[in-house]
Short mmCIF file of C-alpha atoms in Angstrom, two decimals:
data_model
loop_
_atom_site.label_atom_id
_atom_site.label_comp_id
_atom_site.label_asym_id
_atom_site.label_seq_id
_atom_site.Cartn_x
_atom_site.Cartn_y
_atom_site.Cartn_z
CA MET V 1 83.42 -43.23 210.92
CA LEU V 2 85.70 -41.66 208.32
CA VAL V 3 89.07 -43.23 207.71
CA SER V 4 91.83 -41.17 206.13
CA VAL V 5 95.09 -42.37 204.74
CA THR V 6 98.02 -41.87 207.12
CA ASP V 7 101.75 -42.05 206.72
CA GLU V 8 101.95 -45.54 208.22
CA GLN V 9 99.54 -47.09 205.72
CA PRO V 10 101.32 -48.89 202.86
CA THR V 11 100.71 -47.55 199.40
CA THR V 12 99.25 -49.92 196.82
CA GLU V 13 101.22 -48.38 193.98
CA SER V 14 104.12 -50.58 192.96
CA ARG V 15 107.53 -49.04 192.98
CA ARG V 16 108.98 -48.13 189.65
CA PRO V 17 112.13 -50.05 188.75
CA LYS V 18 115.16 -47.89 189.17
CA PRO V 19 117.08 -47.28 185.96
CA ALA V 20 120.46 -48.86 185.52
CA ARG V 21 123.16 -46.74 187.04
CA ARG V 22 125.02 -44.82 184.37
CA LEU V 23 127.73 -42.25 184.44
CA GLY V 24 126.61 -39.79 187.08
CA LEU V 25 127.00 -36.05 187.29
CA SER V 26 130.33 -36.41 189.10
CA GLY V 27 131.76 -38.65 186.37
CA LYS V 28 130.56 -36.32 183.64
CA LEU V 29 132.06 -33.40 185.50
CA LEU V 30 135.41 -35.21 185.76
CA LEU V 31 135.37 -36.16 182.08
CA LEU V 32 134.58 -32.57 181.20
CA THR V 33 137.25 -31.11 183.48
CA ILE V 34 140.12 -33.23 182.10
CA PRO V 35 139.85 -32.17 178.42
CA LEU V 36 139.25 -28.58 179.39
CA VAL V 37 142.43 -28.54 181.45
CA MET V 38 144.29 -30.23 178.60
CA ILE V 39 143.03 -27.63 176.15
CA ALA V 40 144.18 -24.90 178.52
CA GLY V 41 147.60 -26.60 178.68
CA MET V 42 147.81 -26.68 174.90
CA LEU V 43 146.93 -23.01 174.71
CA ILE V 44 149.78 -22.34 177.12
CA TYR V 45 152.24 -24.67 175.35
CA VAL V 46 151.95 -23.18 171.84
CA PRO V 47 153.14 -19.67 172.70
CA ALA V 48 155.56 -21.07 175.28
CA ILE V 49 157.48 -23.21 172.76
CA ALA V 50 157.56 -20.35 170.26
CA ASN V 51 158.84 -18.01 172.95
CA PHE V 52 161.47 -20.59 174.00
CA ARG V 53 162.81 -20.80 170.42
CA MET V 54 162.94 -17.02 170.06
CA ASN V 55 164.77 -16.67 173.36
CA ARG V 56 167.33 -19.28 172.28
CA LEU V 57 167.91 -17.48 168.99
CA ASN V 58 168.14 -14.11 170.74
CA ASP V 59 170.68 -15.62 173.13
CA ARG V 60 172.77 -16.72 170.15
CA LEU V 61 172.58 -13.24 168.68
CA ALA V 62 173.56 -11.67 171.99
CA ALA V 63 176.53 -14.04 172.28
CA ALA V 64 177.43 -13.33 168.64
CA ASN V 65 177.40 -9.59 169.33
CA THR V 66 179.78 -10.11 172.24
CA ALA V 67 182.02 -12.30 170.11
CA ALA V 68 181.93 -9.72 167.33
CA LEU V 69 183.23 -7.07 169.72
CA VAL V 70 186.15 -9.35 170.65
CA LEU V 71 186.91 -10.35 167.08
CA ASP V 72 186.55 -6.84 165.74
CA ALA V 73 188.90 -5.50 168.41
CA ALA V 74 191.80 -7.67 167.18
CA PRO V 75 194.29 -5.71 165.06
CA SER V 76 193.76 -6.36 161.34
CA GLY V 77 191.62 -9.38 162.17
CA MET V 78 194.63 -11.27 163.49
CA VAL V 79 192.79 -13.89 165.55
CA PRO V 80 194.20 -17.37 165.79
CA ASP V 81 192.02 -20.10 164.33
CA SER V 82 192.07 -22.00 167.59
CA LEU V 83 190.74 -18.96 169.45
CA ALA V 84 188.10 -18.32 166.79
CA ARG V 85 186.94 -21.94 166.98
CA GLN V 86 186.82 -21.72 170.77
CA ILE V 87 184.72 -18.56 170.61
CA LEU V 88 182.37 -20.13 168.08
CA ARG V 89 181.99 -23.29 170.22
CA SER V 90 181.20 -21.14 173.25
CA ILE V 91 178.34 -19.44 171.47
CA GLY V 92 177.22 -22.60 169.64
CA ALA V 93 177.76 -21.17 166.16
CA ARG V 94 179.64 -22.06 162.96
CA ALA V 95 180.16 -18.54 161.69
CA VAL V 96 179.65 -14.95 162.72
CA ALA V 97 179.38 -12.07 160.21
CA ILE V 98 178.53 -8.40 160.57
CA LYS V 99 177.52 -5.73 158.09
CA MET V 100 178.77 -2.23 158.64
CA GLY V 101 177.83 0.32 156.04
CA GLN V 102 178.30 -1.24 152.60
CA GLN V 103 180.80 -3.78 153.87
CA ARG V 104 179.92 -7.28 155.06
CA ARG V 105 182.65 -8.91 157.16
CA LEU V 106 182.98 -12.54 158.18
CA LEU V 107 184.41 -12.29 161.67
CA ALA V 108 184.91 -16.01 162.31
CA SER V 109 183.96 -19.32 160.77
CA ALA V 110 184.52 -23.01 161.37
CA ASP V 111 183.18 -25.94 159.40
CA LEU V 112 180.83 -23.87 157.27
CA PRO V 113 178.08 -25.94 155.62
CA PRO V 114 177.90 -25.98 151.83
CA ALA V 115 174.45 -24.32 151.91
CA ILE V 116 172.16 -22.53 154.31
CA ASP V 117 168.82 -24.39 154.78
CA HIS V 118 166.83 -21.71 156.62
CA ASP V 119 167.07 -17.97 157.18
CA VAL V 120 165.55 -16.45 160.32
CA ASP V 121 165.34 -12.67 160.51
CA MET V 122 164.60 -11.73 164.10
CA ARG V 123 163.99 -8.13 163.11
CA GLU V 124 160.78 -9.01 161.20
CA MET V 125 159.56 -11.91 163.37
CA THR V 126 155.79 -11.97 164.06
CA VAL V 127 153.90 -14.06 166.58
CA TRP V 128 152.30 -16.28 163.96
CA SER V 129 155.54 -16.86 162.06
CA ALA V 130 157.31 -17.69 165.34
CA ILE V 131 154.70 -20.34 166.16
CA VAL V 132 154.76 -21.86 162.66
CA ASP V 133 158.58 -21.91 162.50
CA SER V 134 158.78 -23.54 165.93
CA PHE V 135 156.63 -26.49 164.93
CA GLN V 136 158.45 -26.80 161.61
CA VAL V 137 161.75 -27.13 163.46
CA MET V 138 160.31 -29.81 165.79
CA LEU V 139 158.84 -31.81 162.91
CA GLU V 140 162.02 -31.83 160.83
CA SER V 141 164.85 -34.37 161.07
CA GLY V 142 168.58 -34.12 160.50
CA ASN V 143 170.90 -31.24 161.23
CA GLN V 144 170.13 -28.30 158.98
CA ALA V 145 172.06 -25.05 158.99
CA ILE V 146 170.22 -21.92 160.10
CA ARG V 147 171.33 -18.35 159.51
CA VAL V 148 169.97 -16.02 162.20
CA ILE V 149 169.92 -12.30 161.46
CA GLY V 150 169.48 -9.68 164.15
CA PRO V 151 170.37 -6.13 165.11
CA ALA V 152 174.04 -5.42 165.69
CA GLN V 153 175.57 -3.38 168.46
CA GLY V 154 177.71 -0.38 167.84
CA GLY V 155 177.73 0.95 164.33
CA GLY V 156 176.79 -2.26 162.52
CA GLN V 157 173.56 -2.60 160.57
CA PHE V 158 172.91 -6.25 161.43
CA ILE V 159 174.75 -9.33 162.58
CA GLU V 160 174.50 -12.85 161.21
CA VAL V 161 175.21 -16.10 162.98
CA VAL V 162 175.10 -19.58 161.46
CA ILE V 163 174.04 -22.32 163.88
CA ASP V 164 173.03 -25.98 163.75
CA GLU V 165 169.34 -26.83 164.02
CA LEU V 166 169.80 -30.16 165.84
CA PRO V 167 170.87 -28.71 169.23
CA LEU V 168 167.99 -26.22 169.02
CA ARG V 169 165.52 -29.03 168.26
CA GLN V 170 166.83 -31.15 171.12
CA ALA V 171 166.54 -28.21 173.51
CA MET V 172 162.96 -27.65 172.36
CA TYR V 173 162.18 -31.33 172.95
CA ARG V 174 163.58 -31.14 176.47
CA PHE V 175 161.61 -27.97 177.14
CA SER V 176 158.45 -29.62 175.80
CA ARG V 177 158.99 -32.68 177.95
CA ASN V 178 159.54 -30.62 181.09
CA LEU V 179 156.61 -28.35 180.30
CA LEU V 180 154.41 -31.40 179.67
CA LEU V 181 155.35 -32.95 183.01
CA VAL V 182 154.74 -29.70 184.86
CA SER V 183 151.49 -29.12 182.96
CA LEU V 184 150.27 -32.63 183.73
CA GLY V 185 150.99 -32.10 187.40
CA ILE V 186 149.25 -28.72 187.42
CA ALA V 187 146.39 -30.10 185.32
CA ALA V 188 145.90 -33.04 187.68
CA LEU V 189 145.98 -30.78 190.71
CA THR V 190 143.68 -28.22 189.09
CA ALA V 191 141.28 -30.86 187.83
CA GLY V 192 141.17 -32.44 191.27
CA LEU V 193 140.55 -29.14 193.04
CA VAL V 194 137.94 -28.05 190.50
CA TYR V 195 136.26 -31.44 190.70
CA LEU V 196 136.18 -31.44 194.50
CA ALA V 197 134.94 -27.85 194.65
CA LEU V 198 132.16 -28.42 192.12
CA HIS V 199 131.32 -31.79 193.67
CA TYR V 200 130.79 -30.37 197.15
CA LEU V 201 129.21 -27.11 196.00
CA PHE V 202 126.87 -28.41 193.30
CA VAL V 203 126.91 -32.17 192.70
CA ARG V 204 126.20 -33.26 196.29
CA PRO V 205 123.29 -30.81 196.73
CA MET V 206 121.88 -31.93 193.38
CA ARG V 207 122.18 -35.57 194.45
CA ARG V 208 120.36 -34.68 197.65
CA LEU V 209 117.57 -33.03 195.66
CA THR V 210 117.20 -35.92 193.24
CA ALA V 211 117.30 -38.53 196.01
CA ASN V 212 114.59 -36.64 197.88
CA LEU V 213 112.45 -36.42 194.75
CA VAL V 214 112.74 -40.18 194.21
CA ASP V 215 111.90 -40.95 197.86
CA PHE V 216 109.03 -38.48 197.90
CA HIS V 217 107.58 -39.97 194.72
CA GLU V 218 107.43 -43.40 196.36
CA ASN V 219 105.18 -42.08 199.14
CA PRO V 220 104.02 -38.50 198.52
CA GLU V 221 101.65 -38.59 201.50
CA SER V 222 104.45 -39.01 204.04
CA SER V 223 105.43 -35.75 205.70
CA ALA V 224 108.67 -37.42 206.88
CA ARG V 225 109.98 -37.35 203.31
CA ILE V 226 109.76 -33.59 202.92
CA ILE V 227 113.19 -32.17 202.26
CA VAL V 228 114.78 -30.05 204.98
CA PRO V 229 116.20 -26.98 203.19
CA SER V 230 119.71 -25.86 203.95
CA ARG V 231 120.78 -22.33 204.79
CA ARG V 232 122.32 -21.66 201.40
CA GLY V 233 121.47 -18.34 199.84
CA ASP V 234 122.19 -19.24 196.21
CA GLU V 235 119.96 -20.80 193.56
CA ILE V 236 120.27 -24.29 195.06
CA GLY V 237 119.12 -22.97 198.43
CA VAL V 238 116.14 -21.30 196.77
CA ALA V 239 115.33 -24.57 194.94
CA GLU V 240 115.47 -26.50 198.22
CA ARG V 241 113.15 -24.06 199.99
CA GLU V 242 110.68 -23.97 197.10
CA LEU V 243 110.73 -27.78 196.86
CA SER V 244 110.08 -28.05 200.60
CA ASP V 245 107.12 -25.66 200.38
CA MET V 246 105.73 -27.47 197.35
CA GLN V 247 106.02 -30.85 199.07
CA ARG V 248 104.28 -29.54 202.18
CA ASP V 249 101.42 -28.16 200.09
CA LEU V 250 101.20 -31.44 198.16
CA VAL V 251 101.14 -33.54 201.33
CA SER V 252 98.41 -31.34 202.79
CA MET V 253 96.42 -31.51 199.56
CA LEU V 254 96.75 -35.30 199.34
CA HIS V 255 95.63 -35.70 202.94
CA GLN V 256 92.63 -33.51 202.19
CA LYS V 257 91.88 -35.47 199.00
CA SER V 258 92.08 -38.73 200.92
CA ARG V 259 89.68 -37.41 203.50
CA LEU V 260 87.35 -36.17 200.79
CA ALA V 261 87.47 -39.55 199.07
CA ALA V 262 86.66 -41.34 202.32
CA LEU V 263 83.92 -38.83 203.02
CA GLY V 264 82.50 -39.25 199.53
CA LEU V 265 82.36 -43.01 199.92
CA ALA V 266 80.70 -42.70 203.32
CA VAL V 267 78.20 -40.14 202.02
CA SER V 268 77.31 -42.34 199.06
CA LYS V 269 76.60 -45.28 201.37
CA ILE V 270 74.58 -43.13 203.74
CA ASN V 271 72.63 -41.51 200.92
CA HIS V 272 71.74 -44.89 199.48
CA ASP V 273 70.01 -45.96 202.69
CA LEU V 274 68.81 -42.47 203.58
CA ARG V 275 66.98 -42.14 200.29
CA ASN V 276 64.96 -45.26 201.06
CA LEU V 277 64.14 -43.98 204.56
CA LEU V 278 63.10 -40.60 203.19
CA ALA V 279 60.90 -42.28 200.60
CA SER V 280 59.09 -44.09 203.41
CA SER V 281 58.76 -40.82 205.33
CA GLN V 282 57.33 -39.20 202.21
CA LEU V 283 54.61 -41.84 202.01
CA ILE V 284 53.70 -41.15 205.64
CA SER V 285 53.68 -37.39 205.01
CA ASP V 286 51.32 -37.94 202.07
CA GLN V 287 48.92 -39.67 204.48
CA LEU V 288 49.28 -36.80 206.96
CA ALA V 289 48.09 -34.40 204.27
CA SER V 290 44.66 -36.03 204.43
CA VAL V 291 44.28 -35.43 208.19
CA PRO V 292 41.73 -32.61 208.75
CA ASP V 293 43.60 -31.11 211.74
CA PRO V 294 44.40 -27.40 210.98
CA ARG V 295 47.85 -27.62 212.51
CA VAL V 296 48.63 -30.73 210.47
CA GLN V 297 47.38 -28.99 207.33
CA ARG V 298 49.65 -26.03 208.17
CA PHE V 299 52.86 -27.99 208.64
CA ALA V 300 52.30 -30.92 206.27
CA PRO V 301 53.19 -28.97 203.06
CA LYS V 302 56.42 -27.73 204.63
CA LEU V 303 57.29 -31.23 205.75
CA MET V 304 56.61 -32.57 202.27
CA ARG V 305 58.77 -29.89 200.66
CA SER V 306 61.61 -30.65 203.05
CA LEU V 307 61.37 -34.37 202.32
CA GLU V 308 61.19 -33.77 198.57
CA ARG V 309 64.25 -31.51 198.78
CA ALA V 310 66.18 -34.11 200.80
CA ILE V 311 65.25 -36.93 198.42
CA ALA V 312 66.27 -34.87 195.39
CA PHE V 313 69.58 -33.99 197.00
CA CYS V 314 70.31 -37.64 197.86
CA GLN V 315 69.41 -38.68 194.34
CA SER V 316 71.69 -36.08 192.78
CA THR V 317 74.54 -37.19 195.03
CA LEU V 318 74.14 -40.80 193.94
CA SER V 319 73.74 -39.79 190.28
CA TYR V 320 76.77 -37.58 190.01
CA GLY V 321 79.01 -39.43 192.48
CA ARG V 322 81.12 -36.31 192.94
CA ALA V 323 81.36 -33.16 195.02
CA GLN V 324 80.35 -30.89 192.15
CA GLU V 325 77.00 -29.16 192.57
CA ALA V 326 74.37 -29.14 189.85
CA ALA V 327 73.92 -25.92 187.86
CA PRO V 328 71.45 -23.58 189.60
CA ASP V 329 67.92 -23.26 188.21
CA ARG V 330 67.73 -19.47 188.53
CA ARG V 331 64.57 -17.42 188.51
CA MET V 332 63.32 -14.26 190.21
CA ILE V 333 61.96 -15.24 193.65
CA LEU V 334 60.99 -13.43 196.83
CA ILE V 335 63.64 -13.62 199.56
CA GLU V 336 61.35 -13.27 202.56
CA PRO V 337 59.58 -16.69 202.23
CA VAL V 338 62.96 -18.41 201.90
CA VAL V 339 64.21 -16.67 205.07
CA THR V 340 61.07 -17.73 206.93
CA GLU V 341 61.54 -21.34 205.87
CA VAL V 342 65.18 -21.20 206.96
CA ARG V 343 64.15 -20.02 210.43
CA GLU V 344 61.64 -22.83 210.80
CA SER V 345 64.10 -25.47 209.56
CA ALA V 346 66.78 -24.22 211.96
CA GLY V 347 64.37 -24.47 214.89
CA LEU V 348 64.62 -20.79 215.85
CA GLY V 349 61.02 -20.18 216.85
CA SER V 350 59.71 -17.56 219.22
CA ASP V 351 60.30 -19.85 222.22
CA ASN V 352 64.04 -20.14 221.46
CA SER V 353 66.66 -18.31 223.56
CA ILE V 354 68.21 -16.85 220.40
CA THR V 355 66.55 -13.68 219.16
CA TRP V 356 65.71 -13.73 215.44
CA ILE V 357 65.62 -10.45 213.51
CA ALA V 358 64.76 -10.32 209.81
CA ALA V 359 65.11 -6.92 208.15
CA ILE V 360 64.27 -7.65 204.52
CA GLU V 361 63.14 -4.93 202.15
CA ARG V 362 59.48 -5.32 201.27
CA GLY V 363 59.06 -7.25 198.04
CA LEU V 364 62.81 -7.86 197.68
CA THR V 365 63.55 -10.37 194.92
CA ILE V 366 66.67 -12.23 193.92
CA ASP V 367 67.65 -14.05 190.75
CA ALA V 368 68.60 -17.42 192.24
CA ASP V 369 67.78 -21.09 192.61
CA PRO V 370 65.38 -21.26 195.60
CA ASP V 371 66.65 -24.63 196.86
CA GLN V 372 70.30 -23.62 196.65
CA LEU V 373 69.61 -20.23 198.26
CA PHE V 374 67.83 -22.09 201.06
CA ARG V 375 70.90 -24.30 201.59
CA VAL V 376 73.23 -21.30 201.66
CA LEU V 377 71.20 -19.41 204.25
CA LEU V 378 70.53 -22.54 206.33
CA ASN V 379 74.26 -23.30 206.58
CA LEU V 380 75.05 -19.73 207.64
CA VAL V 381 72.20 -19.62 210.18
CA ARG V 382 73.17 -22.97 211.71
CA ASN V 383 76.80 -21.85 212.02
CA ALA V 384 75.62 -18.66 213.75
CA ALA V 385 73.36 -20.63 216.12
CA GLN V 386 76.19 -23.03 216.99
CA ALA V 387 78.54 -20.11 217.65
CA LEU V 388 76.01 -18.62 220.09
CA GLU V 389 75.44 -21.96 221.82
CA ASN V 390 79.20 -22.48 222.33
CA ARG V 391 79.68 -19.22 224.22
CA PRO V 392 80.79 -19.42 227.86
CA ARG V 393 77.98 -19.95 230.34
CA GLY V 394 78.76 -16.80 232.26
CA ASP V 395 78.36 -14.63 229.15
CA ALA V 396 75.13 -12.66 229.64
CA SER V 397 75.23 -10.71 226.36
CA ILE V 398 72.33 -10.78 223.94
CA GLN V 399 72.09 -13.85 221.69
CA GLN V 400 70.88 -12.62 218.37
CA ILE V 401 70.85 -13.67 214.71
CA ARG V 402 70.03 -10.99 212.19
CA ILE V 403 69.29 -11.36 208.48
CA THR V 404 69.09 -8.25 206.32
CA GLY V 405 68.40 -7.92 202.62
CA ARG V 406 68.49 -5.04 200.20
CA ARG V 407 68.98 -4.34 196.52
CA GLU V 408 71.55 -2.06 194.94
CA GLY V 409 70.68 -1.76 191.27
CA ALA V 410 70.95 -5.17 189.65
CA VAL V 411 72.58 -6.74 192.70
CA ALA V 412 70.82 -8.39 195.66
CA ILE V 413 72.70 -8.28 198.98
CA ILE V 414 71.92 -10.52 201.96
CA GLU V 415 73.77 -10.35 205.28
CA VAL V 416 73.67 -12.97 208.06
CA SER V 417 75.16 -11.77 211.35
CA ASP V 418 75.29 -12.95 214.95
CA THR V 419 76.49 -11.66 218.30
CA GLY V 420 78.80 -14.61 218.94
CA PRO V 421 82.56 -14.60 219.55
CA GLY V 422 83.35 -14.06 215.88
CA VAL V 423 85.88 -15.84 213.65
CA SER V 424 89.37 -16.41 215.01
CA PRO V 425 92.36 -15.03 213.03
CA LYS V 426 93.59 -18.57 212.46
CA ALA V 427 90.30 -19.64 210.88
CA ARG V 428 90.13 -16.57 208.60
CA ALA V 429 93.01 -17.86 206.45
CA HIS V 430 91.03 -21.00 205.49
CA LEU V 431 87.51 -19.72 205.96
CA PHE V 432 85.90 -21.31 202.90
CA GLU V 433 88.10 -24.43 202.66
CA ALA V 434 86.77 -27.88 203.51
CA PHE V 435 87.55 -29.39 206.93
CA GLN V 436 89.26 -26.22 208.13
CA THR V 437 86.79 -24.08 210.10
CA SER V 438 84.69 -26.48 212.10
CA GLY V 439 84.58 -25.20 215.65
CA ARG V 440 82.47 -27.88 217.31
CA PRO V 441 83.03 -31.58 218.07
CA GLY V 442 81.78 -33.77 215.24
CA GLY V 443 81.60 -30.89 212.76
CA SER V 444 82.87 -31.48 209.25
CA GLY V 445 83.78 -27.90 208.37
CA LEU V 446 81.79 -28.11 205.12
CA GLY V 447 79.03 -25.56 205.77
CA LEU V 448 80.89 -22.48 204.56
CA THR V 449 82.49 -24.47 201.74
CA ILE V 450 79.09 -25.53 200.41
CA ALA V 451 77.70 -22.01 200.81
CA ALA V 452 80.63 -20.45 198.94
CA GLU V 453 80.37 -22.98 196.10
CA LEU V 454 76.65 -22.38 195.63
CA VAL V 455 77.00 -18.59 195.71
CA ARG V 456 79.83 -18.63 193.17
CA ALA V 457 77.75 -20.86 190.91
CA HIS V 458 75.32 -17.92 190.75
CA GLY V 459 78.15 -15.60 189.71
CA GLY V 460 78.08 -13.97 193.13
CA ASP V 461 80.40 -13.58 196.08
CA ILE V 462 80.39 -14.38 199.80
CA HIS V 463 82.83 -12.95 202.31
CA LEU V 464 83.28 -12.11 205.96
CA VAL V 465 82.61 -8.47 206.80
CA GLU V 466 85.39 -6.98 208.90
CA GLY V 467 84.89 -4.79 211.95
CA THR V 468 81.51 -6.11 213.10
CA LEU V 469 80.29 -7.53 216.38
CA GLY V 470 80.38 -11.31 216.18
CA ALA V 471 80.48 -12.61 212.61
CA THR V 472 78.75 -11.10 209.60
CA PHE V 473 78.68 -12.85 206.21
CA ARG V 474 77.65 -10.86 203.16
CA ILE V 475 76.18 -12.56 200.09
CA VAL V 476 76.18 -10.62 196.83
CA VAL V 477 74.25 -12.11 193.89
CA PRO V 478 73.94 -10.12 190.64
CA ASP V 479 71.00 -10.53 188.29
CA ARG V 480 71.59 -12.33 185.05
CA PRO V 481 72.10 -10.07 182.04
CA VAL V 482 69.01 -9.88 179.89
CA GLU V 483 69.23 -9.53 176.13
CA LEU V 484 67.40 -6.50 174.75
CA LEU V 485 65.74 -8.50 171.96
CA THR V 486 64.25 -10.92 174.49
CA VAL V 487 62.75 -8.07 176.54
CA ARG V 488 61.29 -6.44 173.46
CA SER V 489 59.73 -9.70 172.26
CA GLU V 490 58.15 -10.31 175.69
CA ARG V 491 56.73 -6.77 175.70
CA ALA V 492 55.40 -7.25 172.22
CA ARG V 493 53.64 -10.46 173.20
CA ALA V 494 52.17 -8.73 176.26
#
């Protein structure tokens, strides 16, 4: 009785210790999202603070232009000092001057500083200089005087306004603080949304994949641990479906390997005892060879050959301890005697209900190992006989097994056909695989597997012929290539 490993049987392999939990993919994603959002905020802040400073300076110039219109409209510049100071306080300036033609007029002034610390010409301002000047203003201390130059309205060439730097710096600090608070809020919200989106779209499916891989590794023979793929159509969905298919194939292969291992152990035990029994039978057959009965003398050599073949096969199984067949001992042999021996070994004599037809070309030879060719044909003939025996009782069609042989150039072709029910479509997909095509109770499904392995060892091919009555298997065995020098030397010796 063969015992195969099932899902309920505990595995002897000890579980690997799980590594210490480190920062997972979610944590790494969060740590990556935060600096990226902060970098994006910095990229927004730099041009924003420069633009804020330019807007403040442009506002001062616009207010200075308005004040210049008022001051210039006064007759002969007769503007009271109190009014001039009030106008300057309203625009946040210390002095306003305008150049018209070759004349430069100071329209109003109040508390002029002894020297101007910085000149800012808005007419030639570039993006880079605006950014650099903005950070210079924020990094300085004290209250420097700035002269801002810009285009003038009306007929003036340009207008100048002298302002204090401290109010501008304080306004830039307030803007930076407000922008930072807003940016932090947006960054936190964006980071959270990005994190949640990536977590649910990618991290959770990846965790599911990795958890399934770990569970499947603990017991790869359990079909309950095969991942159930989701309906996603992206790369993760493809990975889940491919992983599921791979796990199913692996589970099936491991079950088959377990059955093969159990079968190999059982066969080794059986062969050990069977070899001793066959050796005893061989001694008895040697004694039968000395009996003068003609019928005994006719069948004794065949019996001895069968016993010798069985003993050699059992010995090779015990020697190799594996399912691999020995290399064929090929030579040119006649096919017809092998076919006759196959018929006798299969018990298909003239008194059998199955009709035997052998249509072999006269003198047909094949370059093959006679024992292995015998095993191939015997497996095919027994399968055909079993298919005919398993037909329904009411089926009155002819029961026939036919073996044909012919040669096409350097290729020998043998066909074994029967008039049985044929091969089902389900069995065709795994026709030459072990334990797949046995159609009778107690069958192992190894006959076609052994036949295919032996034929391929000869460099040949075996396949099911389509469109025939019953089942027809075609064996194609090419002759070995012969070196020209070897042929010439043999002819020379002859």
